[in-house]
Coordinates of C-alpha atoms and ligand atoms in Angstrom, one line a residue:
M24 CA -0.9 -23.0 4.7
T25 CA -1.5 -21.4 8.0
I26 CA -0.2 -17.9 8.4
S27 CA 0.7 -17.1 12.0
N28 CA 0.4 -13.5 13.3
T29 CA 1.4 -11.5 10.3
R30 CA 0.7 -7.8 10.6
V31 CA 0.2 -5.8 7.4
A32 CA 0.4 -2.0 7.4
V33 CA -1.9 -0.7 4.7
L34 CA -1.3 2.6 2.9
V35 CA -4.3 3.9 1.1
G36 CA -3.6 6.2 -1.8
S37 CA -6.9 8.0 -1.8
L38 CA -8.1 10.5 0.8
R39 CA -11.6 10.6 -0.5
A40 CA -14.3 9.8 2.1
D41 CA -16.1 7.5 -0.4
S42 CA -12.9 6.1 -1.9
L43 CA -13.3 2.8 -3.7
N44 CA -9.8 1.9 -2.8
R45 CA -10.3 2.6 0.9
R46 CA -13.4 0.4 0.8
L47 CA -11.3 -2.4 -0.8
A48 CA -8.7 -1.9 1.9
E49 CA -11.4 -2.2 4.6
Q50 CA -12.8 -5.3 3.0
L51 CA -9.4 -6.9 2.9
R52 CA -9.0 -6.0 6.6
D53 CA -12.4 -7.5 7.5
N54 CA -11.9 -10.7 5.4
A55 CA -8.2 -11.3 5.9
P56 CA -7.0 -14.9 6.3
E57 CA -6.7 -16.2 9.8
G58 CA -3.5 -14.9 11.5
V59 CA -3.3 -11.9 9.2
T60 CA -4.1 -8.4 10.7
L61 CA -4.4 -5.4 8.6
D62 CA -3.6 -2.0 10.1
I63 CA -5.0 0.8 7.8
V64 CA -2.7 3.7 8.5
D65 CA -4.8 6.8 8.7
G66 CA -3.8 10.4 8.6
L67 CA -1.4 10.3 5.6
D68 CA -2.7 13.7 4.6
Q69 CA -1.4 15.1 7.9
V70 CA 2.2 14.1 7.1
P71 CA 3.9 17.2 5.6
F72 CA 5.6 16.9 2.2
Y73 CA 9.0 15.2 2.7
N74 CA 11.7 17.8 3.4
E75 CA 15.2 16.8 4.6
D76 CA 15.3 20.1 6.6
I77 CA 12.6 18.9 8.9
D78 CA 13.7 15.3 9.1
G79 CA 15.9 13.8 11.8
E80 CA 15.5 14.8 15.5
T81 CA 12.9 17.3 14.5
A82 CA 10.7 15.1 12.3
P83 CA 7.0 16.0 12.6
A84 CA 5.0 13.8 15.0
T85 CA 2.8 12.6 12.1
A86 CA 5.8 11.3 10.2
V87 CA 7.2 9.7 13.3
A88 CA 3.8 8.0 13.9
L89 CA 3.8 6.8 10.3
R90 CA 7.2 5.3 10.7
E91 CA 6.3 3.6 13.9
R92 CA 3.1 2.1 12.5
V93 CA 4.9 0.7 9.4
G94 CA 8.0 -0.3 11.5
A95 CA 5.7 -2.4 13.7
A96 CA 4.3 -4.3 10.7
D97 CA 5.7 -7.4 9.0
R98 CA 4.4 -6.4 5.6
V99 CA 3.3 -3.3 3.7
L100 CA 0.4 -3.2 1.3
A101 CA -0.5 -0.1 -0.8
V102 CA -4.1 0.1 -1.9
T103 CA -4.3 2.9 -4.4
P104 CA -5.9 4.4 -7.4
E105 CA -3.9 6.2 -10.2
Y106 CA -3.6 9.9 -10.6
N107 CA -2.4 11.2 -14.0
G108 CA -0.6 8.0 -14.8
T109 CA 1.2 7.5 -11.5
M110 CA 0.6 7.0 -7.8
P111 CA -1.2 9.8 -5.9
A112 CA 1.2 12.2 -4.2
V113 CA 0.0 11.2 -0.7
L114 CA 1.2 7.7 -1.2
N115 CA 4.5 8.8 -2.8
N116 CA 5.0 11.2 0.2
A117 CA 4.5 8.3 2.7
I118 CA 7.0 6.1 0.8
D119 CA 9.5 9.0 0.9
W120 CA 9.2 9.3 4.7
L121 CA 9.4 5.6 5.1
S122 CA 12.6 5.5 3.0
R123 CA 14.6 7.5 5.4
P124 CA 17.0 7.4 7.3
Y125 CA 18.7 6.1 4.2
G126 CA 19.1 2.3 4.5
A127 CA 17.3 2.2 7.8
G128 CA 13.8 3.5 6.9
A129 CA 10.7 1.8 8.3
I130 CA 10.0 0.2 4.9
V131 CA 13.4 -1.3 4.4
G132 CA 13.4 -5.1 4.2
K133 CA 9.6 -5.2 4.4
P134 CA 7.8 -7.4 1.8
F135 CA 5.6 -5.0 -0.2
G136 CA 2.6 -5.4 -2.5
V137 CA 0.3 -3.1 -4.3
V138 CA -3.3 -3.5 -5.4
G139 CA -6.1 -1.2 -6.4
A140 CA -8.9 -0.3 -8.7
T141 CA -9.8 2.5 -11.0
P142 CA -12.9 3.2 -13.2
T143 CA -10.8 2.9 -16.3
P144 CA -9.8 -0.1 -18.4
Y145 CA -6.3 -0.3 -17.1
G146 CA -7.1 -0.5 -13.4
G147 CA -4.3 1.8 -12.3
K148 CA -1.4 -0.3 -13.6
W149 CA 1.0 2.6 -14.0
A150 CA 0.4 3.8 -10.5
H151 CA 0.9 0.2 -9.2
G152 CA 4.1 -0.2 -11.2
D153 CA 5.4 3.1 -10.0
A154 CA 4.5 2.4 -6.4
A155 CA 6.3 -0.9 -6.6
R156 CA 9.4 0.6 -8.2
S157 CA 9.5 3.4 -5.7
A158 CA 9.0 1.1 -2.7
G159 CA 11.7 -1.2 -4.0
I160 CA 14.2 1.7 -4.4
A161 CA 13.2 2.8 -0.9
G162 CA 14.4 -0.7 0.3
A163 CA 11.2 -2.7 0.4
L164 CA 11.1 -6.3 -0.9
V165 CA 8.6 -6.1 -3.7
V166 CA 6.6 -9.3 -4.0
E167 CA 5.9 -9.3 -7.8
D168 CA 2.8 -11.6 -7.9
V169 CA 0.9 -9.6 -5.4
T170 CA 0.0 -6.7 -7.7
V171 CA -3.6 -6.5 -8.8
S172 CA -4.7 -3.6 -11.1
Q173 CA -8.4 -4.0 -11.2
S174 CA -10.6 -2.2 -13.7
A175 CA -14.0 -1.0 -12.2
V176 CA -15.5 -0.3 -15.6
D177 CA -17.6 -3.4 -16.0
V178 CA -17.5 -4.7 -12.5
D179 CA -18.0 -3.4 -8.9
P180 CA -14.8 -4.6 -7.3
T181 CA -16.3 -4.4 -3.8
A182 CA -19.1 -6.8 -4.8
D183 CA -17.7 -9.2 -7.3
A184 CA -16.7 -12.5 -5.9
E185 CA -14.0 -13.2 -8.4
V186 CA -12.3 -9.8 -7.8
Q187 CA -12.6 -10.3 -4.1
A188 CA -10.9 -13.7 -4.4
K189 CA -8.1 -12.2 -6.5
L190 CA -7.5 -9.4 -3.9
L191 CA -7.6 -11.8 -1.0
G192 CA -5.3 -14.2 -2.9
A193 CA -2.8 -11.3 -3.3
L194 CA -3.0 -10.5 0.4
A195 CA -2.4 -14.2 1.2
R196 CA 0.7 -14.3 -1.1
L197 CA 2.1 -11.2 0.5
A198 CA 1.5 -12.6 4.0
E199 CA 3.0 -16.0 3.1
F200 CA 6.0 -14.5 1.3
A201 CA 9.2 -15.8 2.9
P202 CA 12.2 -13.6 1.9
E203 CA 14.7 -16.2 3.1
T204 CA 13.5 -19.0 0.9
S205 CA 12.5 -17.0 -2.2
A206 CA 16.0 -15.9 -3.3
A207 CA 16.9 -19.3 -4.9
Ligands
FMN320 C1 -6.4 14.1 -10.2 C2 -6.9 12.8 -10.8 C3 -6.2 12.1 -11.7 C4 -6.6 10.8 -12.2 N1 -5.9 10.2 -13.1 C5 -6.2 8.9 -13.4 C6 -5.3 8.1 -14.2 O1 -4.3 8.5 -14.6 N2 -5.7 6.8 -14.4 C7 -6.8 6.3 -13.9 O2 -7.1 5.1 -14.1 N3 -7.7 7.0 -13.2 C8 -7.4 8.3 -12.9 N4 -8.2 9.1 -12.2 C9 -9.5 8.5 -11.8 C10 -9.4 7.7 -10.5 O3 -8.9 6.5 -10.7 C11 -10.8 7.6 -9.8 O4 -11.3 8.9 -9.4 C12 -10.8 6.7 -8.6 O5 -12.1 6.3 -8.3 C13 -10.1 7.2 -7.5 O6 -10.0 6.2 -6.5 P1 -10.8 6.3 -5.1 O7 -12.3 5.9 -5.5 O8 -10.2 5.3 -4.3 O9 -10.7 7.7 -4.6 C14 -7.8 10.3 -11.7 C15 -8.6 11.0 -10.7 C16 -8.1 12.2 -10.3 C17 -8.9 12.9 -9.2

């Protein structure tokens, strides 16, 4: 199937310079199927913690920019490790900003997927489950078969061909997802 001009906003859950998950996001961007463009949204650490008192007309420029980047995308992909059994706060905060205004946030109606790797046997599955549930409650359309929770214990996810194929397959399914035909 040819995918035509699908733009995917990517939210990386790690701020670390040498982040494994950031490298995976960059590899997905660089190897994306034809017609699929990945926009890795930088600066999530510059977006203040969500606070209804500063939202609305006075929303911080960084939050407005985040909403614009995601609003301009056709899909949203989180690429994230797990922190203490859930998603890192920086990703949770981004989802909170993207969930408002209530019912009209930038993530509302966007097909959403989540992938990532951790150096533990479970590959971050609780973080990925929580991110999907949170994004769904925020109004995103969670594409179930896009989730990849990859353990990096016995394999280097950035170098292993099977893992790379799995991640690219997930990206392709997210890009191909057709909300109007999947409800049946
Ligand atoms: C505060 C903190 C909590 C963590 N908690 C978990 C965890 O619950 N589950 C897990 O698989 N890894 C956990 N880790 C390990 C991370 O998965 C690991 O550091 C990973 O490489 C981070 O991803 P990154 O390379 O993209 O920065 C934790 C790391 C930190 C710093």
